[in-house]
PDB file of N, CA and C in Angstrom:
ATOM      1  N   UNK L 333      13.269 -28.327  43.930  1.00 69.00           N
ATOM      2  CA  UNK L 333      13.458 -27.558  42.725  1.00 69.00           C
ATOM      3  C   UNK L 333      12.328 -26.522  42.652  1.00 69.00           C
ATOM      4  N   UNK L 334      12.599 -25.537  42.790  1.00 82.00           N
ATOM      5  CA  UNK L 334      11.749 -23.944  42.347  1.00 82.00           C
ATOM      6  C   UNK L 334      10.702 -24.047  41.143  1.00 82.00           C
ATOM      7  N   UNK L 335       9.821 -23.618  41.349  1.00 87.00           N
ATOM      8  CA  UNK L 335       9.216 -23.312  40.058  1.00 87.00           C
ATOM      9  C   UNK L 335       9.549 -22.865  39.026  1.00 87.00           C
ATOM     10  N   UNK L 336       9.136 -22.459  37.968  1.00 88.00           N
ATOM     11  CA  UNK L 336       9.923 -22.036  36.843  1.00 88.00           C
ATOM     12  C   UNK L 336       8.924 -20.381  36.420  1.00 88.00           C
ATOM     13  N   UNK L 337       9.042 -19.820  35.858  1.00 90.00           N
ATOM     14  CA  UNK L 337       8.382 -18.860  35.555  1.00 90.00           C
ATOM     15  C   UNK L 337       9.057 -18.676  34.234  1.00 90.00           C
ATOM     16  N   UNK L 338       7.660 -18.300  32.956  1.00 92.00           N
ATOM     17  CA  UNK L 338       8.166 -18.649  31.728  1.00 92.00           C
ATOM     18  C   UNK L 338       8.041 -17.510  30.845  1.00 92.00           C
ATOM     19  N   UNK L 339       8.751 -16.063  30.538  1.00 92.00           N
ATOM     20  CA  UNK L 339       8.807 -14.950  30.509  1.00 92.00           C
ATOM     21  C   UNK L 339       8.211 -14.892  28.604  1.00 92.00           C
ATOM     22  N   UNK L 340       7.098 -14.860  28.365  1.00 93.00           N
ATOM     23  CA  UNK L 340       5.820 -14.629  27.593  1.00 93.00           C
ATOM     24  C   UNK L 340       5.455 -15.796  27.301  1.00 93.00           C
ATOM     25  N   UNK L 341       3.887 -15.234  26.562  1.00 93.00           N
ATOM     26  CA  UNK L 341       2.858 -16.068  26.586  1.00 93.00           C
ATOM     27  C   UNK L 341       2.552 -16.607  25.427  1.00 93.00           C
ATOM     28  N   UNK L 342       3.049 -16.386  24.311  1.00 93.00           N
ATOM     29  CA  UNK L 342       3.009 -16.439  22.918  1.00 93.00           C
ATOM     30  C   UNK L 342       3.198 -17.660  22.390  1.00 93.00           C
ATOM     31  N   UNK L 343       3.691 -18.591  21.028  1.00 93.00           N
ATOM     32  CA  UNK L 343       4.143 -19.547  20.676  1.00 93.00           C
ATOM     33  C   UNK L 343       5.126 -20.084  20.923  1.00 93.00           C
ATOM     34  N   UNK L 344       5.966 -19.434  20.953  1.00 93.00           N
ATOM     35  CA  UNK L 344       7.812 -19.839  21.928  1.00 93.00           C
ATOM     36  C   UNK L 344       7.656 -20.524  23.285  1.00 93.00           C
ATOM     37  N   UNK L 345       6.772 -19.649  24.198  1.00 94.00           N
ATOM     38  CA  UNK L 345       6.570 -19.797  25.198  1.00 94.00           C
ATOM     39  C   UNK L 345       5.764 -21.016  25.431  1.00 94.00           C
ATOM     40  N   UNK L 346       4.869 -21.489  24.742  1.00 94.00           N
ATOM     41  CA  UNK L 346       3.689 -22.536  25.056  1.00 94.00           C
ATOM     42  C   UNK L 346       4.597 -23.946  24.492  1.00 94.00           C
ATOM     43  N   UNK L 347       5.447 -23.351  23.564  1.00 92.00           N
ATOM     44  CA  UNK L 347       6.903 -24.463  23.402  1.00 92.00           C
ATOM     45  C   UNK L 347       7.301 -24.739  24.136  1.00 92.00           C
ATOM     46  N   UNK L 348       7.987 -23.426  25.199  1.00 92.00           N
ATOM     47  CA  UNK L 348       9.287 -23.763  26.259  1.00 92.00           C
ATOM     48  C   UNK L 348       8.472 -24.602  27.313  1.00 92.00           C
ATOM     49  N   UNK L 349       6.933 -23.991  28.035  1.00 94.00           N
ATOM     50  CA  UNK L 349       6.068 -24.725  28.642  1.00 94.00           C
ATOM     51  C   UNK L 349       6.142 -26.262  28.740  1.00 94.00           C
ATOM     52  N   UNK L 350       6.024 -27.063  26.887  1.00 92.00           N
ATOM     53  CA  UNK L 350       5.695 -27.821  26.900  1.00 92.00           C
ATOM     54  C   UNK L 350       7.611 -28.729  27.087  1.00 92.00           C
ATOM     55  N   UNK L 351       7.937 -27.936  27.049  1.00 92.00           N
ATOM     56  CA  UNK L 351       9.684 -28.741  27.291  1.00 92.00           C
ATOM     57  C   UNK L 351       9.772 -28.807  28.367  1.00 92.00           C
ATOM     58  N   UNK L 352       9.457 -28.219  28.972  1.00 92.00           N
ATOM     59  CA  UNK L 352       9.895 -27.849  30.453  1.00 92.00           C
ATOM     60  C   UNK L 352       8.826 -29.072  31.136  1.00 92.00           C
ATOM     61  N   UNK L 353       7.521 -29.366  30.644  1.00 93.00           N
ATOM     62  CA  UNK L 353       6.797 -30.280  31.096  1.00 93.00           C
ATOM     63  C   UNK L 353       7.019 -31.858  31.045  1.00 93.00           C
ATOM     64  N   UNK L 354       7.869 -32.030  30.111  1.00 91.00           N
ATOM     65  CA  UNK L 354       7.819 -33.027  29.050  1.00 91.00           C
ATOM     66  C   UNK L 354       9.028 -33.595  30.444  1.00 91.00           C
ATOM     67  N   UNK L 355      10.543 -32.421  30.572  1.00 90.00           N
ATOM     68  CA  UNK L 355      11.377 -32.880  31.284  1.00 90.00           C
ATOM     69  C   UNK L 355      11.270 -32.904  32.935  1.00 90.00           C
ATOM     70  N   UNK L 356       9.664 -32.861  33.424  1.00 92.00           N
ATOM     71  CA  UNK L 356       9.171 -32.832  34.622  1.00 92.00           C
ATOM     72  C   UNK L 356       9.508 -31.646  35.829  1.00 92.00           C
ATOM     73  N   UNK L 357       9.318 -30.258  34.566  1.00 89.00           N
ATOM     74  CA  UNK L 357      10.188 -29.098  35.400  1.00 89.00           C
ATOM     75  C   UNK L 357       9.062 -28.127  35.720  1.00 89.00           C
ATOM     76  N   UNK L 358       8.601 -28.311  37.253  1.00 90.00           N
ATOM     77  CA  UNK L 358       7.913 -27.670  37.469  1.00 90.00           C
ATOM     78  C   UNK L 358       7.585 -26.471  37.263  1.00 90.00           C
ATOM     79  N   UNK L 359       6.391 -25.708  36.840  1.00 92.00           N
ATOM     80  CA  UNK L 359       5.781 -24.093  36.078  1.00 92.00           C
ATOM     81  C   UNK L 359       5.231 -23.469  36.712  1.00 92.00           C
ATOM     82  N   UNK L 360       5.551 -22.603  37.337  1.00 91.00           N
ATOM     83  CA  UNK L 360       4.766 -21.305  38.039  1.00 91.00           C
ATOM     84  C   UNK L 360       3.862 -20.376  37.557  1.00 91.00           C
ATOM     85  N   UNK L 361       3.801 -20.666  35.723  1.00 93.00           N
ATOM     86  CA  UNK L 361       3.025 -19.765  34.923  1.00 93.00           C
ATOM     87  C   UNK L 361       4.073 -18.803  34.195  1.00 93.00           C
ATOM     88  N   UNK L 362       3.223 -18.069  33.356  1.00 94.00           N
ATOM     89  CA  UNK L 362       4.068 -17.131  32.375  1.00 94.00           C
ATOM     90  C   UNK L 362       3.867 -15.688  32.951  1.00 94.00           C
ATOM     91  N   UNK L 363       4.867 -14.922  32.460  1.00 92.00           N
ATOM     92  CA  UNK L 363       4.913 -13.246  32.824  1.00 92.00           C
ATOM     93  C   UNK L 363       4.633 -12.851  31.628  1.00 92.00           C
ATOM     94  N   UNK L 364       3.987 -11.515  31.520  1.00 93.00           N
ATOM     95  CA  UNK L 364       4.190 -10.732  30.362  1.00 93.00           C
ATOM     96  C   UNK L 364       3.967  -9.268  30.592  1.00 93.00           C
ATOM     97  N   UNK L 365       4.728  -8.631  29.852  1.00 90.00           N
ATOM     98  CA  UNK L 365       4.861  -7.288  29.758  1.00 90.00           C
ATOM     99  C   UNK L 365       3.456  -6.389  30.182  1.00 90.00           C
ATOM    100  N   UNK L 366       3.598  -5.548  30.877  1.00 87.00           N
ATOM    101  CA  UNK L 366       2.413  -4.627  30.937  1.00 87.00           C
ATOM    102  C   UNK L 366       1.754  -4.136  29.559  1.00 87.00           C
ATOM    103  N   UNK L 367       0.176  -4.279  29.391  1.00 87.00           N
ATOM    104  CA  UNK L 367      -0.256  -4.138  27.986  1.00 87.00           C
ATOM    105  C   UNK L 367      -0.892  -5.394  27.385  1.00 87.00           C
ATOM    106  N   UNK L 368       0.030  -6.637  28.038  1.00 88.00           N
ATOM    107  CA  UNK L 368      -0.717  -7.737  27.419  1.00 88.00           C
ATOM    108  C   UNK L 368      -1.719  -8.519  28.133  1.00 88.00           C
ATOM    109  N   UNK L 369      -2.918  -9.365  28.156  1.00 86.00           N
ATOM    110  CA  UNK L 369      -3.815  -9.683  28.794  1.00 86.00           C
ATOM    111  C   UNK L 369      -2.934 -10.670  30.069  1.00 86.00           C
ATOM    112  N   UNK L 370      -3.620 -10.293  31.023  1.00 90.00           N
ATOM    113  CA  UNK L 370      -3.998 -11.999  32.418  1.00 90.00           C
ATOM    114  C   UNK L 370      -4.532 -12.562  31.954  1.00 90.00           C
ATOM    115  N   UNK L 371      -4.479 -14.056  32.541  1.00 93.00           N
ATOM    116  CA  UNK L 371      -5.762 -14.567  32.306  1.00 93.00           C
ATOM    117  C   UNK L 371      -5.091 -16.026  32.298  1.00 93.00           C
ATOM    118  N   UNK L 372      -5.433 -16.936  31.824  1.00 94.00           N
ATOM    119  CA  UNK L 372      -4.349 -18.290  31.247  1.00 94.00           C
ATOM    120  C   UNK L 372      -4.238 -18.843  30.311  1.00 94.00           C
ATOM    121  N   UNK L 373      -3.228 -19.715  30.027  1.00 92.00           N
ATOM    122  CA  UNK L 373      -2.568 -20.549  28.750  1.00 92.00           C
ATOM    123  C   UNK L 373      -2.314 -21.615  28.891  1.00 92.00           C
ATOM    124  N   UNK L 374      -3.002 -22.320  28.183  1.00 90.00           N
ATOM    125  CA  UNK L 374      -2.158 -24.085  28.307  1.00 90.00           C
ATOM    126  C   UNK L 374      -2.452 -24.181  29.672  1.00 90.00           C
ATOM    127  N   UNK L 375      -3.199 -23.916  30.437  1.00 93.00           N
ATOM    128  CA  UNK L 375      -3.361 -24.745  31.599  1.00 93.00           C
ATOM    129  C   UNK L 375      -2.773 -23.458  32.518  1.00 93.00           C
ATOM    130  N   UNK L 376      -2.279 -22.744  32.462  1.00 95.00           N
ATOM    131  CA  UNK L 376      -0.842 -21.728  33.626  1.00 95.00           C
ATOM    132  C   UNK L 376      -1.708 -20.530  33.366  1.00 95.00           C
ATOM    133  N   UNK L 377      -1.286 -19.696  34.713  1.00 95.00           N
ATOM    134  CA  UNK L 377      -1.437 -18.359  34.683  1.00 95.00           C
ATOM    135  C   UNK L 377      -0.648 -17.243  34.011  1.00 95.00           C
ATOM    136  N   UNK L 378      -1.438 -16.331  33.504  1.00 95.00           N
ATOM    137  CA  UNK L 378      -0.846 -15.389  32.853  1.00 95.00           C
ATOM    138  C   UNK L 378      -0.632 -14.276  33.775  1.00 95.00           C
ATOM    139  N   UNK L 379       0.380 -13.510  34.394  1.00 92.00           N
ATOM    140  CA  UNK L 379       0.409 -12.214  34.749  1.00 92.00           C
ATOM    141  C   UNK L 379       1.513 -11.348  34.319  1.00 92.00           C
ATOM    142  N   UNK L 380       0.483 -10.045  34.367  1.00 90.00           N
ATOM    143  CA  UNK L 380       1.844  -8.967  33.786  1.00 90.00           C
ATOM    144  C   UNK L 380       1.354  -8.172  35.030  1.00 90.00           C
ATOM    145  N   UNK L 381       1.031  -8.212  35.933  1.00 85.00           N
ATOM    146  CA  UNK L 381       2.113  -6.872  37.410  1.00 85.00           C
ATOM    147  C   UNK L 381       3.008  -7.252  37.889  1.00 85.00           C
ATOM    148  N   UNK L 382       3.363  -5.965  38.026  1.00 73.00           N
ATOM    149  CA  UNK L 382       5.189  -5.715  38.522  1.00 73.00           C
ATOM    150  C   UNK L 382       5.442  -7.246  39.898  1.00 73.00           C
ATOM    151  N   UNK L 383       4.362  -7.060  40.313  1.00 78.00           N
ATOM    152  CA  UNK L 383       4.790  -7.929  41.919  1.00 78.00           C
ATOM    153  C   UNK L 383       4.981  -9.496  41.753  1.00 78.00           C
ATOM    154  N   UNK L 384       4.338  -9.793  40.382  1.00 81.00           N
ATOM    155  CA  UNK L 384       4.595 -11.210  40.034  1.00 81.00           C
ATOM    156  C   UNK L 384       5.977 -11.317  39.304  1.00 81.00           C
ATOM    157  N   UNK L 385       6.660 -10.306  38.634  1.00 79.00           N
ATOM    158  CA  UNK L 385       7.321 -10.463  38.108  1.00 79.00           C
ATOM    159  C   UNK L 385       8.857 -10.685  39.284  1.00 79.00           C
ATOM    160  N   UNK L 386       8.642  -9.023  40.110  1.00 77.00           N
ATOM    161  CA  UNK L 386       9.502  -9.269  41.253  1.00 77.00           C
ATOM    162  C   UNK L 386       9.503 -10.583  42.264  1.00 77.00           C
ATOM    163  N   UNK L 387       8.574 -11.345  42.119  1.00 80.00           N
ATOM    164  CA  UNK L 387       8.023 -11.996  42.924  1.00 80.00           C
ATOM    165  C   UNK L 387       9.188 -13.637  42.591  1.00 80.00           C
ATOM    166  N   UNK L 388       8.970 -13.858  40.976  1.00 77.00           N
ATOM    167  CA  UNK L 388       9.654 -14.983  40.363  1.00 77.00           C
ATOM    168  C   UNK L 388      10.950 -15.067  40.875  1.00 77.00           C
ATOM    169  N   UNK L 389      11.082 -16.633  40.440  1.00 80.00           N
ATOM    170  CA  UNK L 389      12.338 -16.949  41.040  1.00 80.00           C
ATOM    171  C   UNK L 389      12.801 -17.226  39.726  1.00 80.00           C
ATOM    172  N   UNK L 390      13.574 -18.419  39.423  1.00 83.00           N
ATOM    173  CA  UNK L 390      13.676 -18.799  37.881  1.00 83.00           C
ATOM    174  C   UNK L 390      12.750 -18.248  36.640  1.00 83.00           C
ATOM    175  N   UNK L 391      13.316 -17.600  35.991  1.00 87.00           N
ATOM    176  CA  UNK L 391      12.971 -17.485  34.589  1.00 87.00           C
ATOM    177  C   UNK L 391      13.748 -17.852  33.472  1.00 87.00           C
ATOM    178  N   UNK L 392      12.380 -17.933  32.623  1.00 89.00           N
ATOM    179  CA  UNK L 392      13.023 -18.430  31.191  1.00 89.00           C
ATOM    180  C   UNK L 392      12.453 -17.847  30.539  1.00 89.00           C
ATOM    181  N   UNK L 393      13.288 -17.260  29.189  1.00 91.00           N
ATOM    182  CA  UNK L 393      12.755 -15.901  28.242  1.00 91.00           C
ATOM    183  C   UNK L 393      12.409 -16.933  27.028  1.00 91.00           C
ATOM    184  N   UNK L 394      11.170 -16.917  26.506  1.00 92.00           N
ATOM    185  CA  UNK L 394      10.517 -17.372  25.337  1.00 92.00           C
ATOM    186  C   UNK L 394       9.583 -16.502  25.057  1.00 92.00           C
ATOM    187  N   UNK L 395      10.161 -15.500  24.206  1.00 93.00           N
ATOM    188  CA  UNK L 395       9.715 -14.287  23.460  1.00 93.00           C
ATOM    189  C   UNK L 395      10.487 -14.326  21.862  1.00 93.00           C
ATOM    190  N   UNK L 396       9.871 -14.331  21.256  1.00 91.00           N
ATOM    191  CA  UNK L 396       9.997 -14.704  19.405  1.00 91.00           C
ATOM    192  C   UNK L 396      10.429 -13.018  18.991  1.00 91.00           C
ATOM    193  N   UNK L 397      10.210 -12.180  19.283  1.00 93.00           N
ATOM    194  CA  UNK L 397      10.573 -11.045  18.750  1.00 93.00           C
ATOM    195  C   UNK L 397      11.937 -10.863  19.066  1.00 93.00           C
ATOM    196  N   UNK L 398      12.820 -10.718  18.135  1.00 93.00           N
ATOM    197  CA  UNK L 398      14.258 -10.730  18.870  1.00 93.00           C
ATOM    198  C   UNK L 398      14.190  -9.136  19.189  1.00 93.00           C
ATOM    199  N   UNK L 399      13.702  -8.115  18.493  1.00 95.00           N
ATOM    200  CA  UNK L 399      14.130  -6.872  19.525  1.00 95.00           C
ATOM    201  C   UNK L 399      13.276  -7.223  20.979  1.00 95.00           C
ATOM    202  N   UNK L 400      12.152  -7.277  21.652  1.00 93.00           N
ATOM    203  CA  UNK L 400      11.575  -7.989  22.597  1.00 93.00           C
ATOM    204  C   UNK L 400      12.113  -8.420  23.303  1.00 93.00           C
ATOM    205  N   UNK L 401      13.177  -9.375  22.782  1.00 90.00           N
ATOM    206  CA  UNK L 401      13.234 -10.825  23.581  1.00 90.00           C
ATOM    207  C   UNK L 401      15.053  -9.944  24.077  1.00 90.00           C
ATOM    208  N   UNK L 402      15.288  -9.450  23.044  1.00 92.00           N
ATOM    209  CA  UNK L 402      17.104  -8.487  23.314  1.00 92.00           C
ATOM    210  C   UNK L 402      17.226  -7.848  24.693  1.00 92.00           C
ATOM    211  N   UNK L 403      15.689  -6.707  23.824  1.00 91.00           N
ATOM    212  CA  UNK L 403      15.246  -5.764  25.606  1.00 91.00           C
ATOM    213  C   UNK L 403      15.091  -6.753  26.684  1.00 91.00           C
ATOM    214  N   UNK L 404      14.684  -7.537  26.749  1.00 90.00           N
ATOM    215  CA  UNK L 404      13.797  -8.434  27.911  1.00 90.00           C
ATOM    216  C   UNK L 404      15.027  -9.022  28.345  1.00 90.00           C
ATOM    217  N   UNK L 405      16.142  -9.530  27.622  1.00 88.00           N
ATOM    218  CA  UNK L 405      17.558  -9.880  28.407  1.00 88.00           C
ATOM    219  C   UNK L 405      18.459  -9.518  29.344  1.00 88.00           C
ATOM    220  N   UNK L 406      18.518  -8.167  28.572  1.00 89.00           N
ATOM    221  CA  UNK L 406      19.245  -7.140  29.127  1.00 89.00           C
ATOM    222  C   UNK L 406      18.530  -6.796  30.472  1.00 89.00           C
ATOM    223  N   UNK L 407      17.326  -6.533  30.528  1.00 86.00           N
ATOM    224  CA  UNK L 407      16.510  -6.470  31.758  1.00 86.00           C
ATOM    225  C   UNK L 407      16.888  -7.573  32.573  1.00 86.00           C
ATOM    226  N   UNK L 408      16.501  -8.425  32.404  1.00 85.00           N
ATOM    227  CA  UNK L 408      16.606 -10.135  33.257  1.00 85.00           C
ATOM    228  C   UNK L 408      17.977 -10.527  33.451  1.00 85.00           C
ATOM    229  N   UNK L 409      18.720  -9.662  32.829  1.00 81.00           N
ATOM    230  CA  UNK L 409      20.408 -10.672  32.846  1.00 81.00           C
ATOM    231  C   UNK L 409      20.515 -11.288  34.674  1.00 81.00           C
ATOM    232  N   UNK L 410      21.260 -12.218  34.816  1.00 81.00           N
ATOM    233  CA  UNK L 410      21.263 -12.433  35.683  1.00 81.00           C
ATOM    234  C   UNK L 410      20.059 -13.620  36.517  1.00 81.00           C
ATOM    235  N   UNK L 411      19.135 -13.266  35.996  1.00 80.00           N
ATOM    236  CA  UNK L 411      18.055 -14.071  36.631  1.00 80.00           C
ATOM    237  C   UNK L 411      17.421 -15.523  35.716  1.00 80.00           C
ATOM    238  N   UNK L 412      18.029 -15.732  34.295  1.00 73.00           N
ATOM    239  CA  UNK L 412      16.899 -16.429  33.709  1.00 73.00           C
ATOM    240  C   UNK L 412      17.626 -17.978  33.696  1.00 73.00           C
ATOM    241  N   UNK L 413      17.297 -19.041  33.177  1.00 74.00           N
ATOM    242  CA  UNK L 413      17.738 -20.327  33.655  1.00 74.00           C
ATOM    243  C   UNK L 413      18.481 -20.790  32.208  1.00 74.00           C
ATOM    244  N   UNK L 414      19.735 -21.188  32.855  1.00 63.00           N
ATOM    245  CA  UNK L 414      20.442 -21.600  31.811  1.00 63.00           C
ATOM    246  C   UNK L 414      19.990 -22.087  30.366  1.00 63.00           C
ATOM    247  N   UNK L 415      19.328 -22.981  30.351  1.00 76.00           N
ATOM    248  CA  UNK L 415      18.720 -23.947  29.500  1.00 76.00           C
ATOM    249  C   UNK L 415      17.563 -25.428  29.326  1.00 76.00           C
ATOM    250  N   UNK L 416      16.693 -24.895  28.742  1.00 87.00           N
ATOM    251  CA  UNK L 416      15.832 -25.526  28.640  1.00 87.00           C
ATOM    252  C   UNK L 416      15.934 -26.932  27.689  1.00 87.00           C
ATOM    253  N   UNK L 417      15.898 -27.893  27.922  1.00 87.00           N
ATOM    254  CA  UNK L 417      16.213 -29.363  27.189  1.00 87.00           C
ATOM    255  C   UNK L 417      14.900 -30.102  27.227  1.00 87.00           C
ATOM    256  N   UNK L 418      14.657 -30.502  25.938  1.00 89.00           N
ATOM    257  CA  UNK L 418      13.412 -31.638  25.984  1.00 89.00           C
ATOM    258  C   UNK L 418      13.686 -32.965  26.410  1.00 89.00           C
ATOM    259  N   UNK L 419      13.237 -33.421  26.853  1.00 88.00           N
ATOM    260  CA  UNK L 419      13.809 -35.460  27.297  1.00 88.00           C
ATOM    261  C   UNK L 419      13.991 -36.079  25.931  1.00 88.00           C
ATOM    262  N   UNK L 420      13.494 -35.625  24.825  1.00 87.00           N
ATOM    263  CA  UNK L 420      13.111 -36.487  23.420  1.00 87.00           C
ATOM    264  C   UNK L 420      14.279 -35.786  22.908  1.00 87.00           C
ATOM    265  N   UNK L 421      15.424 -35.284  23.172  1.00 89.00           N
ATOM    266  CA  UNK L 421      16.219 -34.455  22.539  1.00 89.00           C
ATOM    267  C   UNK L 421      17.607 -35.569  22.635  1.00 89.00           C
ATOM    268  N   UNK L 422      18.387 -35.333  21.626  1.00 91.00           N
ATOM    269  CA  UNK L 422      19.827 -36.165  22.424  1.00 91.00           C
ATOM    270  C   UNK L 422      20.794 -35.221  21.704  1.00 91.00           C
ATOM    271  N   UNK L 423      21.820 -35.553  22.427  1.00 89.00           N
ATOM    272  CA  UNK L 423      23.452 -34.939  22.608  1.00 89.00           C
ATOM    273  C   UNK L 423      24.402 -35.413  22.410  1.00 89.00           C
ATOM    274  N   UNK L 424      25.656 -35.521  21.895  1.00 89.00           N
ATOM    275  CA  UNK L 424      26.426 -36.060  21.695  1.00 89.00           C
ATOM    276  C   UNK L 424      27.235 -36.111  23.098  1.00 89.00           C
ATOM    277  N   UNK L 425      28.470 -36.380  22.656  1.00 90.00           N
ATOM    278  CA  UNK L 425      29.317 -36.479  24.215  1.00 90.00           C
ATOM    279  C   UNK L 425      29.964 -34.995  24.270  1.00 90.00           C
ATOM    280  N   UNK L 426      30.600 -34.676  22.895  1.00 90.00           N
ATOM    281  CA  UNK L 426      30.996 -33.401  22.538  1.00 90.00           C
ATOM    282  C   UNK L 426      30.135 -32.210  22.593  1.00 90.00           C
ATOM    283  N   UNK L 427      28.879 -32.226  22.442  1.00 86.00           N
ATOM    284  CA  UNK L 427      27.714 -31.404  22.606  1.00 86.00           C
ATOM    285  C   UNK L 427      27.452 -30.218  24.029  1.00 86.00           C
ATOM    286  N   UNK L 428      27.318 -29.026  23.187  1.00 84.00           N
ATOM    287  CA  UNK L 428      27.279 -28.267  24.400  1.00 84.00           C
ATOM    288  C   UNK L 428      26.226 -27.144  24.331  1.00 84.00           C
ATOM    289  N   UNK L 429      25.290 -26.941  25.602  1.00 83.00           N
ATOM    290  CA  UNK L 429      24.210 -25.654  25.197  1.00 83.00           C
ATOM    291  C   UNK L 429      24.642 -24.501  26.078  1.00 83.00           C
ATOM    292  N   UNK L 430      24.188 -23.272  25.159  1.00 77.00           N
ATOM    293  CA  UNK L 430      24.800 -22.274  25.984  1.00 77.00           C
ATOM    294  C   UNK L 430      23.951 -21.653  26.744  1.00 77.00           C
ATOM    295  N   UNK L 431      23.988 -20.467  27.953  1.00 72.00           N
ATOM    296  CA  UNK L 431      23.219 -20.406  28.657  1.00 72.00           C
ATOM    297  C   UNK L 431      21.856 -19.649  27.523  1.00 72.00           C
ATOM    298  N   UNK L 432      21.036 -19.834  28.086  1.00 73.00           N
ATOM    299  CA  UNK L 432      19.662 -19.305  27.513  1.00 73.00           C
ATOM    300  C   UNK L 432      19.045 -19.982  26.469  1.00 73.00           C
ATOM    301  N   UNK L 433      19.757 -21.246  26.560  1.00 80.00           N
ATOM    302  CA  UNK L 433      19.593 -22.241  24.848  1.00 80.00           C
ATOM    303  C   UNK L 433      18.408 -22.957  25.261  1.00 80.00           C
ATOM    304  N   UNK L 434      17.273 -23.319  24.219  1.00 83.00           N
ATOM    305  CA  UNK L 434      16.092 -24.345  24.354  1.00 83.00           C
ATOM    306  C   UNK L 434      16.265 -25.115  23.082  1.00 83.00           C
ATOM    307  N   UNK L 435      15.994 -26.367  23.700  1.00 85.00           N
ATOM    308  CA  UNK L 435      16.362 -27.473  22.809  1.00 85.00           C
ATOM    309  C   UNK L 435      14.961 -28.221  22.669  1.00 85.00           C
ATOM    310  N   UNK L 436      14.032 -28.103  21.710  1.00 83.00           N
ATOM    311  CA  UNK L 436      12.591 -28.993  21.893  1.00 83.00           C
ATOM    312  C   UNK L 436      13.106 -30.219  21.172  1.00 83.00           C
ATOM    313  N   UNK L 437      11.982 -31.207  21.033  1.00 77.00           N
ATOM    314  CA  UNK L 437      12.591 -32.404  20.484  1.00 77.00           C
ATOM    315  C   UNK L 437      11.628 -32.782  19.644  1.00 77.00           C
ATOM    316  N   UNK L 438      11.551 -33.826  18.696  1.00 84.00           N
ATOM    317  CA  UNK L 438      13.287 -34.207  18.587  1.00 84.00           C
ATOM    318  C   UNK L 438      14.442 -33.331  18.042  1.00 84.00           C
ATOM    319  N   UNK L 439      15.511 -33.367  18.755  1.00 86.00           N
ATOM    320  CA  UNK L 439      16.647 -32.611  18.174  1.00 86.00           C
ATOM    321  C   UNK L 439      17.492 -33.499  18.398  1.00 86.00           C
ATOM    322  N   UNK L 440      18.589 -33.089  18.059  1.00 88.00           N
ATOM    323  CA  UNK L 440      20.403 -33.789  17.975  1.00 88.00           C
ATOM    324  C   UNK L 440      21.607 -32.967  17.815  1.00 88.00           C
ATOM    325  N   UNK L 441      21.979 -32.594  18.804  1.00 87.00           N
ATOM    326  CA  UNK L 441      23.120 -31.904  18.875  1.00 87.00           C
ATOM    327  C   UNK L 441      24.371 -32.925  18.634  1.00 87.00           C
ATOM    328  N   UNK L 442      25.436 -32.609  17.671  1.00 86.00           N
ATOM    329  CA  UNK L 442      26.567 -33.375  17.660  1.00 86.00           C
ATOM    330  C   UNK L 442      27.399 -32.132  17.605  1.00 86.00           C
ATOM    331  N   UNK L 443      28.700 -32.857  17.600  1.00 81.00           N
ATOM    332  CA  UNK L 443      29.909 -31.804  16.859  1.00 81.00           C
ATOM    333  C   UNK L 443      30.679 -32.957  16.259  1.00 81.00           C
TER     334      UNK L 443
END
């Protein structure tokens, strides 16, 4: 299983981090836009040049600004990982996430 690369560095992101950790999904570190610092978070590297970004394999967009996070889709379509699930989370049988969905926990999806 690929690393994950976790597209910003912000509060969303140190969320998706910690989901992604929780469900033993390996992290390559976070990207961020040109403008915002390197450096690290929570333990992971921060980079914003182009070559890390081209570089990623899996991404996952955890950016809180929905214009941000809109632009940043439309850019990435194609590349980012279905869905992020916490282990502390549960589902029904009927239950369904759609692509780009993060589920931290505890949650409960039914229908």
């Amino acid at each position: 299983m690929s690393a994950i690369s976790i597209v910003g560095a912000g509060g969303l992101g140190r969320e998706v981090a910690w989901a992604l950790e929780a469900a033993g999904q390996p992290i390559a570190g976070f990207l961020v836009e040109a403008g915002f610092a390197d450096g690290w978070c929570a333990g992971l590297p921060v980079r914003s040049d182009p070559a890390a970004w081209a570089a990623a394999g899996r991404l996952v967009l955890a950016v809180g600004d929905g214009r941000a996070r809109q632009r940043l889709a439309a850019a990435l379509a194609g590349r980012l990982v279905a869905v992020v699930r916490h282990p502390g989370t549960s589902m029904g049988p009927r239950g369904t996430l759609g692509d780009g969905a993060m589920l931290s926990g505890p949650a409960t999806v039914s229908v």
